[in-house]
XYZ file of N, CA and C in Angstrom:
435
model
N -10.275 15.257 -74.081
C -9.548 16.289 -73.396
C -8.768 15.655 -72.257
N -7.521 15.957 -72.220
C -6.646 15.351 -71.208
C -6.743 16.129 -69.912
N -6.774 15.350 -68.817
C -6.833 16.002 -67.498
C -5.435 16.126 -66.930
N -5.283 17.109 -66.053
C -3.993 17.305 -65.399
C -3.936 16.396 -64.176
N -3.173 15.335 -64.244
C -3.036 14.380 -63.140
C -1.682 14.522 -62.457
N -1.104 15.673 -62.513
C 0.248 15.845 -61.990
C 0.317 15.600 -60.481
N -0.789 15.895 -59.741
C -0.794 15.659 -58.290
C -0.796 14.169 -57.976
N -1.381 13.385 -58.858
C -1.542 11.965 -58.588
C -0.455 11.130 -59.240
N 0.349 11.739 -60.054
C 1.378 10.986 -60.752
C 2.479 10.583 -59.794
N 3.032 9.423 -60.030
C 4.106 8.893 -59.204
C 5.435 9.354 -59.758
N 6.244 9.924 -58.907
C 7.574 10.368 -59.321
C 8.562 9.288 -58.895
N 9.272 8.741 -59.818
C 10.205 7.646 -59.544
C 11.269 8.061 -58.537
N 11.514 9.351 -58.436
C 12.521 9.828 -57.485
C 12.054 9.657 -56.038
N 10.730 9.527 -55.845
C 10.183 9.329 -54.498
C 10.206 7.863 -54.078
N 10.533 6.990 -54.960
C 10.503 5.561 -54.659
C 11.644 5.201 -53.710
N 11.381 4.230 -52.853
C 12.396 3.749 -51.919
C 13.086 2.563 -52.569
N 14.386 2.609 -52.538
C 15.144 1.529 -53.159
C 15.261 0.354 -52.197
N 15.518 -0.826 -52.721
C 15.714 -1.992 -51.845
C 16.856 -1.768 -50.848
N 17.882 -1.049 -51.277
C 18.999 -0.764 -50.377
C 18.535 0.116 -49.211
N 17.708 1.118 -49.523
C 17.189 1.991 -48.468
C 16.290 1.205 -47.516
N 15.478 0.333 -48.069
C 14.617 -0.505 -47.229
C 15.455 -1.367 -46.294
N 16.506 -1.954 -46.846
C 17.377 -2.802 -46.034
C 18.061 -1.974 -44.950
N 18.546 -0.790 -45.305
C 19.175 0.094 -44.317
C 18.184 0.468 -43.216
N 16.965 0.827 -43.624
C 15.935 1.179 -42.639
C 15.622 -0.006 -41.726
N 15.553 -1.172 -42.318
C 15.254 -2.374 -41.533
C 16.386 -2.647 -40.534
N 17.629 -2.520 -40.995
C 18.775 -2.730 -40.101
C 18.786 -1.685 -38.984
N 18.470 -0.455 -39.349
C 18.425 0.611 -38.342
C 17.319 0.329 -37.322
N 16.164 -0.099 -37.803
C 15.056 -0.436 -36.902
C 15.434 -1.585 -35.971
N 16.113 -2.602 -36.527
C 16.546 -3.726 -35.694
C 17.528 -3.257 -34.621
N 18.457 -2.390 -35.009
C 19.431 -1.852 -34.046
C 18.725 -1.018 -32.979
N 17.779 -0.181 -33.407
C 17.001 0.613 -32.446
C 16.233 -0.297 -31.491
N 15.643 -1.350 -32.039
C 14.888 -2.300 -31.208
C 15.821 -2.980 -30.199
N 16.999 -3.389 -30.648
C 17.969 -4.039 -29.770
C 18.395 -3.092 -28.647
N 18.682 -1.832 -29.006
C 19.077 -0.848 -27.985
C 17.944 -0.582 -27.007
N 16.723 -0.504 -27.519
C 15.562 -0.297 -26.650
C 15.405 -1.463 -25.672
N 15.521 -2.683 -26.188
C 15.411 -3.862 -25.323
C 16.520 -3.870 -24.274
N 17.727 -3.490 -24.682
C 18.850 -3.427 -23.743
C 18.592 -2.362 -22.676
N 18.079 -1.225 -23.103
C 17.754 -0.152 -22.150
C 16.689 -0.619 -21.157
N 15.655 -1.278 -21.669
C 14.585 -1.784 -20.800
C 15.161 -2.791 -19.805
N 16.010 -3.679 -20.295
C 16.622 -4.688 -19.420
C 17.454 -4.010 -18.334
N 18.258 -3.022 -18.717
C 19.075 -2.301 -17.733
C 18.207 -1.579 -16.718
N 17.145 -0.979 -17.191
C 16.232 -0.253 -16.290
C 15.563 -1.219 -15.309
N 15.179 -2.377 -15.813
C 14.571 -3.382 -14.938
C 15.558 -3.850 -13.874
N 16.831 -3.969 -14.242
C 17.849 -4.370 -13.269
C 18.013 -3.302 -12.193
N 18.002 -2.041 -12.587
C 18.108 -0.947 -11.617
C 16.914 -0.972 -10.668
N 15.729 -1.151 -11.218
C 14.514 -1.203 -10.391
C 14.588 -2.391 -9.435
N 15.045 -3.538 -9.922
C 15.148 -4.728 -9.068
C 16.137 -4.487 -7.930
N 17.259 -3.826 -8.229
C 18.230 -3.517 -7.172
C 17.613 -2.615 -6.119
N 16.827 -1.639 -6.555
C 16.152 -0.749 -5.604
C 15.145 -1.523 -4.765
N 14.407 -2.413 -5.400
C 13.436 -3.226 -4.661
C 14.129 -4.123 -3.650
N 15.302 -4.644 -4.019
C 16.048 -5.502 -3.100
C 16.515 -4.738 -1.869
N 16.676 -3.435 -2.019
C 17.104 -2.617 -0.887
C 15.977 -2.357 0.103
N 14.745 -2.605 -0.313
C 13.605 -2.348 0.565
C 13.687 -3.249 1.784
N 12.951 -2.867 2.799
C 12.941 -3.609 4.050
C 12.418 -5.021 3.810
N 13.113 -5.988 4.379
C 12.674 -7.374 4.233
C 11.471 -7.648 5.122
N 10.807 -8.746 4.836
C 9.612 -9.112 5.601
C 9.961 -9.298 7.077
N 11.091 -9.914 7.366
C 11.492 -10.141 8.759
C 11.729 -8.810 9.461
N 12.382 -7.887 8.785
C 12.608 -6.565 9.376
C 11.283 -5.908 9.733
N 10.321 -6.043 8.856
C 8.999 -5.454 9.101
C 8.349 -6.120 10.304
N 8.405 -7.446 10.359
C 7.798 -8.153 11.486
C 8.467 -7.764 12.799
N 9.795 -7.612 12.786
C 10.499 -7.170 13.996
C 10.037 -5.782 14.407
N 9.878 -4.940 13.423
C 9.443 -3.577 13.679
C 8.041 -3.537 14.283
N 7.188 -4.456 13.797
C 5.824 -4.511 14.295
C 5.746 -5.119 15.687
N 6.795 -5.799 16.123
C 6.775 -6.473 17.411
C 6.382 -5.568 18.562
N 7.009 -4.403 18.644
C 6.692 -3.489 19.745
C 5.268 -2.962 19.622
N 4.839 -2.688 18.409
C 3.460 -2.231 18.222
C 2.477 -3.328 18.597
N 2.814 -4.566 18.252
C 1.932 -5.684 18.561
C 1.749 -5.788 20.072
N 2.836 -5.623 20.808
C 2.768 -5.698 22.269
C 1.885 -4.572 22.816
N 2.071 -3.368 22.299
C 1.258 -2.231 22.749
C -0.216 -2.442 22.412
N -0.492 -2.933 21.217
C -1.878 -3.197 20.836
C -2.489 -4.266 21.739
N -1.698 -5.263 22.061
C -2.187 -6.335 22.927
C -2.553 -5.779 24.299
N -1.692 -4.935 24.856
C -1.960 -4.326 26.162
C -3.216 -3.465 26.101
N -3.308 -2.631 25.090
C -4.487 -1.771 24.953
C -5.756 -2.601 24.753
N -5.642 -3.671 24.003
C -6.792 -4.546 23.781
C -7.228 -5.207 25.088
N -6.266 -5.653 25.874
C -6.592 -6.243 27.183
C -7.266 -5.218 28.082
N -6.768 -3.983 28.057
C -7.392 -2.916 28.848
C -8.848 -2.721 28.428
N -9.084 -2.714 27.125
C -10.458 -2.562 26.630
C -11.343 -3.728 27.066
N -10.808 -4.927 26.998
C -11.587 -6.097 27.427
C -11.953 -6.004 28.906
N -11.007 -5.580 29.733
C -11.287 -5.424 31.167
C -12.364 -4.367 31.395
N -12.261 -3.272 30.675
C -13.252 -2.200 30.815
C -14.631 -2.698 30.379
N -14.685 -3.418 29.267
C -15.971 -3.953 28.793
C -16.554 -4.943 29.799
N -15.704 -5.771 30.366
C -16.170 -6.726 31.380
C -16.721 -5.982 32.595
N -16.019 -4.937 32.987
C -16.471 -4.133 34.121
C -17.815 -3.465 33.802
N -17.972 -2.995 32.577
C -19.252 -2.394 32.166
C -20.355 -3.444 32.223
N -20.072 -4.638 31.706
C -21.070 -5.710 31.755
C -21.487 -5.999 33.190
N -20.515 -6.124 34.078
C -20.818 -6.393 35.487
C -21.622 -5.254 36.100
N -21.255 -4.030 35.756
C -21.969 -2.868 36.289
C -23.401 -2.844 35.770
N -23.583 -3.149 34.473
C -24.932 -3.160 33.892
C -25.832 -4.197 34.559
N -25.284 -5.353 34.880
C -26.066 -6.400 35.548
C -26.556 -5.900 36.903
N -25.685 -5.204 37.629
C -26.022 -4.704 38.967
C -27.059 -3.584 38.918
N -27.139 -2.875 37.849
C -27.967 -1.673 37.790
C -29.458 -1.948 37.848
N -29.897 -2.950 37.107
C -31.335 -3.175 37.065
C -32.000 -2.145 36.181
N -33.322 -1.917 36.394
C -34.092 -1.014 35.551
C -33.734 0.437 35.828
N -33.702 0.819 37.093
C -33.384 2.219 37.414
C -31.933 2.326 37.841
N -31.230 3.233 37.202
C -29.824 3.426 37.547
C -29.688 4.402 38.696
N -28.880 4.032 39.622
C -28.569 4.979 40.687
C -27.527 5.942 40.138
N -27.504 7.109 40.651
C -26.596 8.150 40.161
C -25.139 7.688 40.215
N -24.758 7.047 41.292
C -23.373 6.627 41.466
C -22.967 5.619 40.384
N -23.823 4.649 40.143
C -23.526 3.637 39.134
C -23.552 4.237 37.727
N -24.454 5.158 37.500
C -24.536 5.841 36.211
C -23.224 6.573 35.929
N -22.695 7.282 36.938
C -21.424 7.999 36.777
C -20.281 7.026 36.487
N -20.321 5.862 37.157
C -19.270 4.874 36.943
C -19.278 4.390 35.484
N -20.471 4.093 34.965
C -20.581 3.658 33.572
C -20.111 4.764 32.633
N -20.492 5.980 32.944
C -20.086 7.123 32.117
C -18.561 7.228 32.085
N -17.929 7.083 33.251
C -16.465 7.139 33.318
C -15.828 5.987 32.536
N -16.423 4.808 32.659
C -15.891 3.662 31.923
C -16.004 3.882 30.415
N -17.108 4.458 29.994
C -17.287 4.758 28.566
C -16.247 5.785 28.108
N -15.960 6.757 28.955
C -14.917 7.735 28.625
C -13.559 7.049 28.517
N -13.303 6.080 29.425
C -12.043 5.338 29.360
C -11.950 4.559 28.048
N -13.076 3.982 27.643
C -13.085 3.264 26.363
C -12.742 4.229 25.230
N -13.319 5.418 25.290
C -13.012 6.430 24.268
C -11.532 6.770 24.253
N -10.948 6.894 25.449
C -9.518 7.186 25.535
C -8.692 6.030 24.962
N -9.058 4.803 25.339
C -8.335 3.635 24.830
C -8.481 3.536 23.307
N -9.672 3.831 22.828
C -9.926 3.794 21.382
C -9.062 4.844 20.679
N -8.982 6.028 21.282
C -8.147 7.090 20.727
C -6.686 6.656 20.704
N -6.238 6.018 21.802
C -4.863 5.522 21.837
C -4.626 4.475 20.749
N -5.589 3.584 20.581
C -5.457 2.574 19.530
C -5.365 3.227 18.150
N -6.227 4.209 17.904
C -6.191 4.917 16.612
C -4.847 5.620 16.423
N -4.367 6.251 17.505
C -3.097 6.974 17.434
C -1.958 6.005 17.113
N -1.950 4.861 17.787
C -0.901 3.872 17.539
C -0.998 3.331 16.117
N -2.209 3.105 15.655
C -2.386 2.615 14.294
C -1.904 3.656 13.282
N -2.232 4.920 13.513
C -1.755 5.990 12.625
C -0.235 6.080 12.671
N 0.330 5.953 13.881
C 1.773 5.983 14.045
C 2.397 4.847 13.248
N 1.808 3.686 13.392
C 2.291 2.517 12.685
C 2.229 2.738 11.176
N 1.128 3.275 10.729
C 0.953 3.524 9.298
C 1.946 4.576 8.801
N 2.120 5.642 9.574
C 2.993 6.733 9.142
C 4.469 6.359 9.218
N 4.849 5.500 10.164
C 6.256 5.149 10.339
C 6.691 3.992 9.459
N 5.782 3.385 8.784
C 6.113 2.204 7.989
C 6.154 2.592 6.521
N 7.265 2.288 5.884
C 7.338 2.531 4.449
C 7.728 1.210 3.790
N 6.790 0.681 3.030
C 7.024 -0.593 2.364
C 6.543 -0.489 0.929
N 7.167 -1.262 0.092
C 6.744 -1.255 -1.299
C 5.673 -2.293 -1.575
N 5.462 -3.211 -0.630
C 4.506 -4.292 -0.881
C 3.333 -4.230 0.068
N 2.142 -4.076 -0.464
C 0.948 -4.040 0.385
C 0.659 -5.409 0.967
N 1.178 -6.453 0.373
C 0.986 -7.795 0.911
C 1.669 -7.912 2.264
N 2.855 -7.344 2.401
C 3.569 -7.388 3.676
C 2.773 -6.643 4.727
N 2.193 -5.531 4.365
C 1.380 -4.766 5.322
C 0.195 -5.605 5.774
N -0.506 -6.203 4.821
C -1.685 -6.999 5.171
C -1.286 -8.178 6.055
N -0.175 -8.830 5.724
C 0.320 -9.941 6.530
C 0.586 -9.505 7.961
N 1.315 -8.409 8.099
C 1.705 -7.935 9.421
C 0.509 -7.499 10.241
N -0.423 -6.805 9.631
C -1.605 -6.337 10.370
C -2.454 -7.521 10.808
N -2.574 -8.533 9.965
C -3.366 -9.695 10.375
C -2.676 -10.413 11.528
N -1.342 -10.412 11.558
C -0.629 -11.018 12.675
C -0.816 -10.201 13.941
N -0.866 -8.882 13.810
C -1.091 -8.016 14.973
C -2.461 -8.297 15.567
N -3.451 -8.503 14.735
C -4.818 -8.765 15.204
C -4.918 -10.083 15.959
N -4.060 -11.015 15.607
C -4.093 -12.325 16.274
C -3.357 -12.211 17.555
């Protein structure tokens, strides 16, 4: 008894001719070439945009004023800490009320200086727009020195 294999039979009309294969291959090559050209053009546009970004020297110049402010604030903190150390030495075991108030005020000043440092750092972070995190790390390490 013969089975109906019509679903599995190959219809010669569905076959791809060598000419069609060649046309498809040529079309694929052309598509690939256009895609590569598009990618190359896009990369050039991106590179031009990157070239427009702030240069490293511009960033360092910009950080100059912040570096000076950080240095001043850091010196203020060092003086306050030195004053606290000197005050602590004088205090001994029992603190007199007057000296205790002085230390408390100095600690408040440290808090204020710390707040100023945080504010300046936030300002620096918010005002700086760079595409390279390496430049940021470089500049911040220079500020710390």
